[in-house]
Short mmCIF file of C-alpha atoms and ligand atoms in Angstrom, two decimals:
data_model
loop_
_atom_site.label_atom_id
_atom_site.label_comp_id
_atom_site.label_asym_id
_atom_site.label_seq_id
_atom_site.Cartn_x
_atom_site.Cartn_y
_atom_site.Cartn_z
CA UNK A 1 42.19 -36.73 -29.33
CA UNK A 2 40.95 -34.67 -32.22
CA UNK A 3 38.68 -31.75 -32.96
CA UNK A 4 37.45 -28.88 -30.87
CA UNK A 5 34.23 -29.49 -28.97
CA UNK A 6 32.10 -26.40 -28.58
CA UNK A 7 29.90 -25.71 -25.57
CA UNK A 8 26.93 -25.58 -27.96
CA UNK A 9 26.72 -25.82 -31.76
CA UNK A 10 23.49 -24.41 -33.17
CA UNK A 11 24.66 -24.72 -36.77
CA UNK A 12 24.27 -28.49 -36.47
CA UNK A 13 20.68 -28.01 -35.42
CA UNK A 14 19.79 -25.65 -38.29
CA UNK A 15 21.41 -28.09 -40.73
CA UNK A 16 19.60 -31.12 -39.34
CA UNK A 17 16.20 -29.39 -39.24
CA UNK A 18 16.61 -27.46 -42.49
CA UNK A 19 13.37 -28.87 -43.94
CA UNK A 20 11.29 -27.94 -40.90
CA UNK A 21 12.78 -24.44 -40.75
CA UNK A 22 12.18 -23.83 -44.44
CA UNK A 23 8.59 -25.06 -44.10
CA UNK A 24 8.00 -22.61 -41.21
CA UNK A 25 9.52 -19.66 -43.05
CA UNK A 26 7.62 -20.41 -46.25
CA UNK A 27 4.33 -20.65 -44.38
CA UNK A 28 4.83 -17.23 -42.79
CA UNK A 29 6.25 -15.34 -45.75
CA UNK A 30 3.43 -16.64 -47.95
CA UNK A 31 0.83 -15.59 -45.38
CA UNK A 32 2.11 -12.01 -45.22
CA UNK A 33 1.28 -11.87 -41.49
CA UNK A 34 4.33 -11.26 -39.28
CA UNK A 35 3.34 -10.26 -35.74
CA UNK A 36 0.69 -11.81 -33.45
CA UNK A 37 -1.09 -13.85 -36.08
CA UNK A 38 -2.21 -17.45 -36.63
CA UNK A 39 1.24 -18.98 -36.02
CA UNK A 40 1.47 -17.35 -32.59
CA UNK A 41 -2.01 -18.57 -31.64
CA UNK A 42 -1.24 -22.05 -32.89
CA UNK A 43 2.01 -22.28 -30.94
CA UNK A 44 0.39 -20.88 -27.78
CA UNK A 45 -2.24 -23.61 -28.00
CA UNK A 46 0.20 -26.47 -28.54
CA UNK A 47 2.67 -25.25 -25.93
CA UNK A 48 0.00 -24.86 -23.24
CA UNK A 49 -1.22 -28.39 -24.07
CA UNK A 50 2.35 -29.69 -23.84
CA UNK A 51 2.93 -28.09 -20.44
CA UNK A 52 -0.54 -29.00 -19.20
CA UNK A 53 -1.91 -25.53 -18.44
CA UNK A 54 -4.93 -23.61 -19.69
CA UNK A 55 -3.29 -20.45 -20.96
CA UNK A 56 -0.09 -19.49 -22.78
CA UNK A 57 0.80 -15.94 -23.73
CA UNK A 58 3.95 -15.62 -25.83
CA UNK A 59 6.16 -12.55 -25.45
CA UNK A 60 9.40 -11.20 -26.92
CA UNK A 61 11.85 -13.02 -24.60
CA UNK A 62 12.21 -14.79 -21.26
CA UNK A 63 13.15 -11.71 -19.25
CA UNK A 64 10.02 -9.92 -20.46
CA UNK A 65 8.05 -13.05 -19.55
CA UNK A 66 9.23 -12.68 -15.94
CA UNK A 67 8.58 -8.94 -15.90
CA UNK A 68 5.06 -9.26 -17.34
CA UNK A 69 4.24 -12.17 -15.03
CA UNK A 70 5.30 -10.05 -12.05
CA UNK A 71 3.28 -7.08 -13.30
CA UNK A 72 0.24 -9.30 -13.89
CA UNK A 73 0.68 -10.54 -10.31
CA UNK A 74 0.36 -6.92 -9.20
CA UNK A 75 4.01 -6.38 -8.27
CA UNK A 76 4.84 -2.68 -8.20
CA UNK A 77 7.54 -0.20 -7.36
CA UNK A 78 8.89 -0.90 -3.86
CA UNK A 79 7.37 -4.38 -3.44
CA UNK A 80 9.67 -7.12 -2.10
CA UNK A 81 10.08 -10.25 -4.24
CA UNK A 82 12.13 -13.34 -3.36
CA UNK A 83 14.57 -14.72 -5.94
CA UNK A 84 17.75 -16.76 -6.14
CA UNK A 85 21.08 -15.03 -6.81
CA UNK A 86 22.67 -17.77 -8.94
CA UNK A 87 20.66 -17.40 -12.17
CA UNK A 88 22.48 -14.55 -13.84
CA UNK A 89 20.28 -11.54 -13.11
CA UNK A 90 17.33 -12.51 -15.31
CA UNK A 91 14.71 -12.18 -12.58
CA UNK A 92 16.64 -9.36 -10.95
CA UNK A 93 16.60 -7.44 -14.26
CA UNK A 94 12.83 -7.84 -14.43
CA UNK A 95 12.53 -6.65 -10.82
CA UNK A 96 14.69 -3.62 -11.54
CA UNK A 97 12.49 -2.71 -14.52
CA UNK A 98 9.51 -2.62 -12.17
CA UNK A 99 11.35 -0.95 -9.29
CA UNK A 100 10.66 -3.93 -7.03
CA UNK A 101 13.12 -4.94 -4.32
CA UNK A 102 14.86 -8.33 -4.69
CA UNK A 103 15.10 -10.45 -1.54
CA UNK A 104 17.95 -12.81 -2.40
CA UNK A 105 17.54 -16.45 -1.35
CA UNK A 106 20.11 -19.23 -1.16
CA UNK A 107 20.07 -22.59 -2.95
CA UNK A 108 20.92 -26.17 -1.97
CA UNK A 109 24.52 -27.18 -2.66
CA UNK A 110 23.57 -30.47 -4.29
CA UNK A 111 20.55 -29.34 -6.32
CA UNK A 112 21.70 -25.73 -6.92
CA UNK A 113 18.04 -24.69 -6.74
CA UNK A 114 16.02 -22.91 -4.03
CA UNK A 115 15.19 -24.74 -0.78
CA UNK A 116 11.97 -24.91 1.24
CA UNK A 117 13.59 -23.20 4.23
CA UNK A 118 14.57 -20.23 2.07
CA UNK A 119 10.97 -19.95 0.84
CA UNK A 120 9.91 -19.89 4.50
CA UNK A 121 12.47 -17.17 5.20
CA UNK A 122 11.10 -15.10 2.30
CA UNK A 123 7.54 -15.50 3.56
CA UNK A 124 8.65 -14.39 7.04
CA UNK A 125 10.21 -11.31 5.42
CA UNK A 126 6.78 -10.49 3.97
CA UNK A 127 7.64 -10.73 0.27
CA UNK A 128 4.64 -10.32 -2.08
CA UNK A 129 5.89 -12.97 -4.52
CA UNK A 130 8.76 -15.38 -5.12
CA UNK A 131 10.30 -16.43 -8.40
CA UNK A 132 11.74 -19.95 -8.23
CA UNK A 133 14.19 -21.02 -10.92
CA UNK A 134 14.44 -24.59 -12.20
CA UNK A 135 18.15 -24.22 -12.91
CA UNK A 136 20.36 -26.11 -15.42
CA UNK A 137 17.39 -28.33 -16.31
CA UNK A 138 16.91 -29.53 -12.74
CA UNK A 139 13.27 -29.19 -11.67
CA UNK A 140 12.78 -28.09 -8.06
CA UNK A 141 11.47 -31.30 -6.52
CA UNK A 142 9.78 -29.51 -3.60
CA UNK A 143 7.97 -27.01 -5.82
CA UNK A 144 4.56 -28.33 -4.76
CA UNK A 145 5.36 -27.88 -1.06
CA UNK A 146 6.67 -24.40 -1.85
CA UNK A 147 3.53 -23.55 -3.77
CA UNK A 148 1.25 -24.58 -0.91
CA UNK A 149 3.35 -22.69 1.66
CA UNK A 150 3.10 -19.60 -0.54
CA UNK A 151 -0.64 -20.04 -1.10
CA UNK A 152 -1.26 -20.24 2.67
CA UNK A 153 0.73 -17.03 3.16
CA UNK A 154 -0.93 -15.15 0.28
CA UNK A 155 2.38 -14.99 -1.60
CA UNK A 156 2.38 -15.57 -5.36
CA UNK A 157 4.74 -18.21 -6.73
CA UNK A 158 6.19 -17.71 -10.20
CA UNK A 159 8.26 -20.47 -11.81
CA UNK A 160 11.18 -19.58 -14.06
CA UNK A 161 11.31 -22.56 -16.45
CA UNK A 162 13.70 -21.00 -18.99
CA UNK A 163 16.17 -23.85 -18.46
CA UNK A 164 13.72 -26.69 -17.89
CA UNK A 165 11.24 -27.06 -20.79
CA UNK A 166 9.68 -30.49 -20.42
CA UNK A 167 11.10 -31.46 -17.00
CA UNK A 168 8.56 -33.44 -14.96
CA UNK A 169 7.77 -33.91 -11.28
CA UNK A 170 5.32 -36.68 -10.44
CA UNK A 171 4.09 -36.82 -14.04
CA UNK A 172 3.46 -33.07 -14.23
CA UNK A 173 5.60 -30.68 -16.23
CA UNK A 174 7.29 -27.68 -14.64
CA UNK A 175 5.33 -24.58 -15.47
CA UNK A 176 2.11 -26.09 -14.12
CA UNK A 177 2.92 -25.65 -10.41
CA UNK A 178 3.12 -21.88 -9.90
CA UNK A 179 0.47 -19.16 -10.14
CA UNK A 180 2.36 -18.18 -13.28
CA UNK A 181 5.39 -19.64 -15.06
CA UNK A 182 7.88 -18.18 -17.50
CA UNK A 183 9.78 -19.65 -20.44
CA UNK A 184 12.49 -18.37 -22.76
CA UNK A 185 12.94 -19.65 -26.31
CA UNK A 186 16.41 -18.17 -26.72
CA UNK A 187 18.21 -20.32 -29.33
CA UNK A 188 20.33 -22.36 -26.88
CA UNK A 189 17.45 -23.33 -24.58
CA UNK A 190 16.00 -26.85 -24.60
CA UNK A 191 13.24 -25.48 -26.83
CA UNK A 192 14.89 -22.64 -28.73
CA UNK A 193 13.77 -20.45 -31.62
CA UNK A 194 16.08 -18.88 -34.22
CA UNK A 195 16.03 -15.63 -32.31
CA UNK A 196 14.45 -14.29 -29.15
CA UNK A 197 11.15 -15.52 -27.75
CA UNK A 198 9.40 -16.17 -24.47
CA UNK A 199 6.10 -17.16 -22.89
CA UNK A 200 4.06 -16.87 -19.72
CA UNK A 201 1.77 -19.78 -18.85
CA UNK A 202 -0.90 -19.96 -16.16
CA UNK A 203 -4.09 -21.76 -15.19
CA UNK A 204 -5.55 -18.52 -13.86
CA UNK A 205 -7.66 -16.86 -16.59
CA UNK A 206 -7.56 -13.43 -14.92
CA UNK A 207 -3.77 -13.43 -14.73
CA UNK A 208 -3.57 -14.66 -18.32
CA UNK A 209 -5.82 -11.85 -19.49
CA UNK A 210 -3.55 -9.33 -17.75
CA UNK A 211 -0.44 -10.72 -19.46
CA UNK A 212 -2.21 -10.61 -22.86
CA UNK A 213 -2.95 -6.92 -22.25
CA UNK A 214 0.48 -6.04 -20.94
CA UNK A 215 2.34 -7.51 -23.93
CA UNK A 216 0.55 -5.12 -26.28
CA UNK A 217 0.48 -1.55 -24.95
CA UNK A 218 -2.00 -2.32 -22.16
CA UNK A 219 -4.78 -2.76 -24.71
CA UNK A 220 -8.06 -4.35 -23.72
CA UNK A 221 -8.95 -4.19 -27.41
CA UNK A 222 -7.41 -2.34 -30.31
CA UNK A 223 -6.55 1.28 -29.38
CA UNK A 224 -8.30 0.92 -26.00
CA UNK A 225 -5.67 1.19 -23.25
CA UNK A 226 -6.75 -0.08 -19.83
CA UNK A 227 -3.39 -0.91 -18.17
CA UNK A 228 -0.86 1.78 -17.37
CA UNK A 229 2.13 -0.55 -17.23
CA UNK A 230 1.76 -2.03 -20.71
CA UNK A 231 4.69 -2.87 -22.96
CA UNK A 232 5.34 -3.92 -26.50
CA UNK A 233 6.60 -7.47 -26.07
CA UNK A 234 5.40 -9.80 -28.81
CA UNK A 235 6.62 -13.01 -30.39
CA UNK A 236 6.78 -12.78 -34.17
CA UNK A 237 5.18 -15.24 -36.55
CA UNK A 238 8.46 -16.59 -37.93
CA UNK A 239 9.68 -17.61 -34.49
CA UNK A 240 6.28 -19.05 -33.55
CA UNK A 241 6.24 -21.13 -36.74
CA UNK A 242 9.75 -22.44 -36.05
CA UNK A 243 8.76 -23.30 -32.47
CA UNK A 244 5.70 -25.18 -33.76
CA UNK A 245 8.01 -27.26 -35.96
CA UNK A 246 10.50 -27.84 -33.12
CA UNK A 247 8.08 -28.69 -30.29
CA UNK A 248 7.49 -32.31 -31.40
CA UNK A 249 11.25 -32.92 -31.12
CA UNK A 250 11.59 -31.54 -27.58
CA UNK A 251 11.08 -34.82 -25.70
CA UNK A 252 13.60 -36.60 -27.92
CA UNK A 253 16.13 -33.81 -27.48
CA UNK A 254 15.68 -33.92 -23.70
CA UNK A 255 16.15 -37.69 -23.74
CA UNK A 256 19.41 -37.31 -25.68
CA UNK A 257 20.60 -34.56 -23.30
CA UNK A 258 19.89 -36.81 -20.30
CA UNK A 259 21.61 -39.73 -21.99
CA UNK A 260 24.79 -37.65 -22.41
CA UNK A 261 24.54 -36.40 -18.82
CA UNK A 262 24.13 -39.96 -17.55
CA UNK A 263 27.21 -41.07 -19.45
CA UNK A 264 29.20 -38.23 -17.90
CA UNK A 265 27.87 -39.11 -14.45
CA UNK A 266 28.77 -42.76 -14.88
CA UNK A 267 32.15 -42.42 -16.58
CA UNK A 268 33.75 -39.33 -15.04
CA UNK A 269 35.88 -40.14 -12.00
CA UNK A 270 38.46 -37.34 -11.91
CA UNK A 271 39.62 -36.28 -8.43
CA UNK A 272 37.94 -33.23 -6.94
CA UNK A 273 35.19 -33.06 -9.57
CA UNK A 274 31.72 -33.07 -8.02
CA UNK A 275 29.00 -34.27 -10.41
CA UNK A 276 25.32 -33.29 -10.48
CA UNK A 277 22.46 -35.75 -9.94
CA UNK A 278 21.10 -36.65 -13.35
CA UNK A 279 18.78 -39.61 -12.98
CA UNK A 280 15.12 -38.80 -13.14
CA UNK A 281 12.64 -37.21 -15.51
CA UNK A 282 12.91 -34.13 -13.27
CA UNK A 283 16.22 -33.41 -15.01
CA UNK A 284 16.42 -32.30 -18.65
CA UNK A 285 20.12 -31.41 -18.64
CA UNK A 286 19.96 -27.89 -20.04
CA UNK A 287 23.51 -27.43 -18.79
CA UNK A 288 25.77 -30.14 -17.37
CA UNK A 289 27.37 -28.33 -14.47
CA UNK A 290 30.10 -29.86 -12.29
CA UNK A 291 32.02 -28.34 -9.40
CA UNK A 292 35.81 -28.01 -9.40
CA UNK A 293 37.98 -26.51 -6.67
CA UNK A 294 40.77 -25.29 -8.95
CA UNK A 295 38.36 -24.15 -11.59
CA UNK A 296 40.67 -22.01 -13.70
CA UNK A 297 43.29 -24.77 -13.96
CA UNK A 298 40.62 -27.37 -14.68
CA UNK A 299 39.22 -25.22 -17.50
CA UNK A 300 42.70 -24.60 -18.91
CA UNK A 301 43.33 -28.35 -18.86
CA UNK A 302 40.10 -29.06 -20.77
CA UNK A 303 40.83 -26.26 -23.21
CA UNK A 304 44.21 -27.86 -23.95
CA UNK A 305 42.33 -31.12 -24.66
CA UNK A 306 40.04 -29.36 -27.15
CA UNK A 307 37.01 -29.17 -24.86
CA UNK A 308 35.24 -25.84 -24.41
CA UNK A 309 33.73 -24.97 -21.04
CA UNK A 310 31.71 -22.10 -19.59
CA UNK A 311 30.88 -20.76 -16.15
CA UNK A 312 27.16 -20.39 -15.41
CA UNK A 313 27.44 -18.08 -13.47
CA UNK A 314 30.51 -16.44 -11.94
CA UNK A 315 28.93 -13.59 -9.91
CA UNK A 316 25.95 -13.77 -7.53
CA UNK A 317 23.35 -11.12 -8.44
CA UNK A 318 23.86 -9.15 -5.20
CA UNK A 319 27.57 -8.70 -6.09
CA UNK A 320 26.98 -7.28 -9.57
CA UNK A 321 28.71 -3.92 -10.07
CA UNK A 322 25.39 -2.24 -10.88
CA UNK A 323 24.45 -2.49 -7.20
CA UNK A 324 27.56 -0.89 -5.72
CA UNK A 325 27.29 -1.33 -1.95
CA UNK A 326 23.49 -1.71 -1.91
CA UNK A 327 23.63 -5.41 -0.96
CA UNK A 328 27.02 -5.45 0.76
CA UNK A 329 25.46 -6.93 3.91
CA UNK A 330 24.19 -9.96 1.96
CA UNK A 331 26.20 -13.16 1.70
CA UNK A 332 24.61 -16.46 0.74
CA UNK A 333 27.03 -19.28 1.54
CA UNK A 334 26.03 -21.82 -1.10
CA UNK A 335 25.54 -19.25 -3.85
CA UNK A 336 29.03 -17.87 -3.12
CA UNK A 337 30.64 -21.29 -3.14
CA UNK A 338 28.91 -22.30 -6.36
CA UNK A 339 29.87 -19.05 -8.10
CA UNK A 340 33.51 -19.96 -7.41
CA UNK A 341 33.34 -23.64 -8.38
CA UNK A 342 30.77 -24.29 -11.15
CA UNK A 343 31.95 -25.34 -14.60
CA UNK A 344 29.71 -26.27 -17.54
CA UNK A 345 30.73 -29.14 -19.83
CA UNK A 346 29.40 -29.45 -23.41
CA UNK A 347 26.01 -31.22 -23.40
CA UNK A 348 23.57 -30.73 -26.26
CA UNK A 349 21.51 -33.13 -28.36
CA UNK A 350 23.61 -32.85 -31.54
CA UNK A 351 26.83 -34.05 -29.83
CA UNK A 352 28.13 -37.33 -31.20
CA UNK A 353 28.98 -40.32 -28.99
CA UNK A 354 32.61 -39.84 -30.00
CA UNK A 355 32.57 -36.29 -28.73
CA UNK A 356 30.98 -37.35 -25.46
CA UNK A 357 33.79 -39.87 -25.12
CA UNK A 358 36.39 -37.20 -25.85
CA UNK A 359 34.96 -35.01 -23.07
CA UNK A 360 35.01 -37.96 -20.63
CA UNK A 361 38.62 -38.79 -21.51
CA UNK A 362 39.72 -35.16 -21.18
CA UNK A 363 38.08 -34.78 -17.76
CA UNK A 364 39.52 -38.07 -16.56
CA UNK A 365 43.05 -36.94 -17.44
CA UNK A 366 42.64 -34.23 -14.79
CA UNK A 367 44.84 -34.93 -11.79
CA UNK A 368 43.12 -32.50 -9.40
C1 PLP B 401 17.65 -17.54 -20.51
C2 PLP B 401 17.04 -17.34 -19.18
C3 PLP B 401 16.16 -16.28 -18.91
C4 PLP B 401 15.93 -15.13 -19.83
O1 PLP B 401 15.58 -15.43 -21.10
P1 PLP B 401 15.86 -14.42 -22.30
O2 PLP B 401 14.98 -14.96 -23.38
O3 PLP B 401 17.31 -14.48 -22.62
O4 PLP B 401 15.43 -13.06 -21.86
C5 PLP B 401 15.53 -16.24 -17.68
N1 PLP B 401 15.79 -17.16 -16.75
C6 PLP B 401 16.67 -18.16 -16.95
C7 PLP B 401 16.90 -19.15 -15.85
C8 PLP B 401 17.33 -18.29 -18.17
O5 PLP B 401 18.20 -19.28 -18.34
#
């Protein structure tokens, strides 16, 4: 075996798409317009068309997208909001910024995403909204059931699609099921910029209008502040132009990601390694996450074979040090188990077939 395989290698992407990137940068520098200009509008239009929604409002990053979506939904200080605990604090950070109270919900062991019964539990606890996360590229297959349960109960459903750009359920893309949906364009995401970026999408024009105001100081129009919880959270023109160049490649990249994932699923047979389900168009393989009982030894073994790994994510939100003993009575069985067992293998579109083979061989040398 030869060479070190990284968990992600963005330099390959910038090399391969050098022409597109240069074209984007030239367009913007020659225009002299750098924040909230024609490139942002153009990307918002093409991204909303791609997702199949009426409105897209870009913002500075994915965490802001969640925060502004929650604020647009009317979530305030002290309100309870349901969220999973296995998605690395993104939603919880947004909730903390607002002063809202997270109600932590468990996930399915196989899917690693939220379950219908946990949505029902949140509704019974009288949450005002829930944020559901399509994790690792796996769309939540029951999202439509969840959305109708929430609608009946007067609870807003917000999708976090930061790891699932382009994933489809029944021919519809994630991001079109909730009252609002959030995306991140962080460089490593399935659709990533060359810096930070994010977006909120929605079919509800009133909610969209609120997000548009909130991202720019609470302005209704220039220098006319109508919302007290406004922010400065804007996507810049350079990133928007890069995203416009990259968007046409997204489906191909997702196809390649799934192809790699399917090879792993078919060819890995090491003892004690539990593989994810990777078959349908509801999976865009943002991260290929397996479970391993002796995780530290398994990772050390792969490291010795030249294969990098990561853990997404090692600590459930309610156990983060920032909370002290605030959530010490909370214990979600599946979230706990997953935090102890998940391991991410390299899976990104620019990997070569040879590298995929090297990962398979390294994993299959594991004796358990
Ligand atoms: C990356 C990510 C976010 C946050 O996006 P940023 O742009 O880094 O703020 C939110 N949710 C999930 C599931 C993510 O993976």
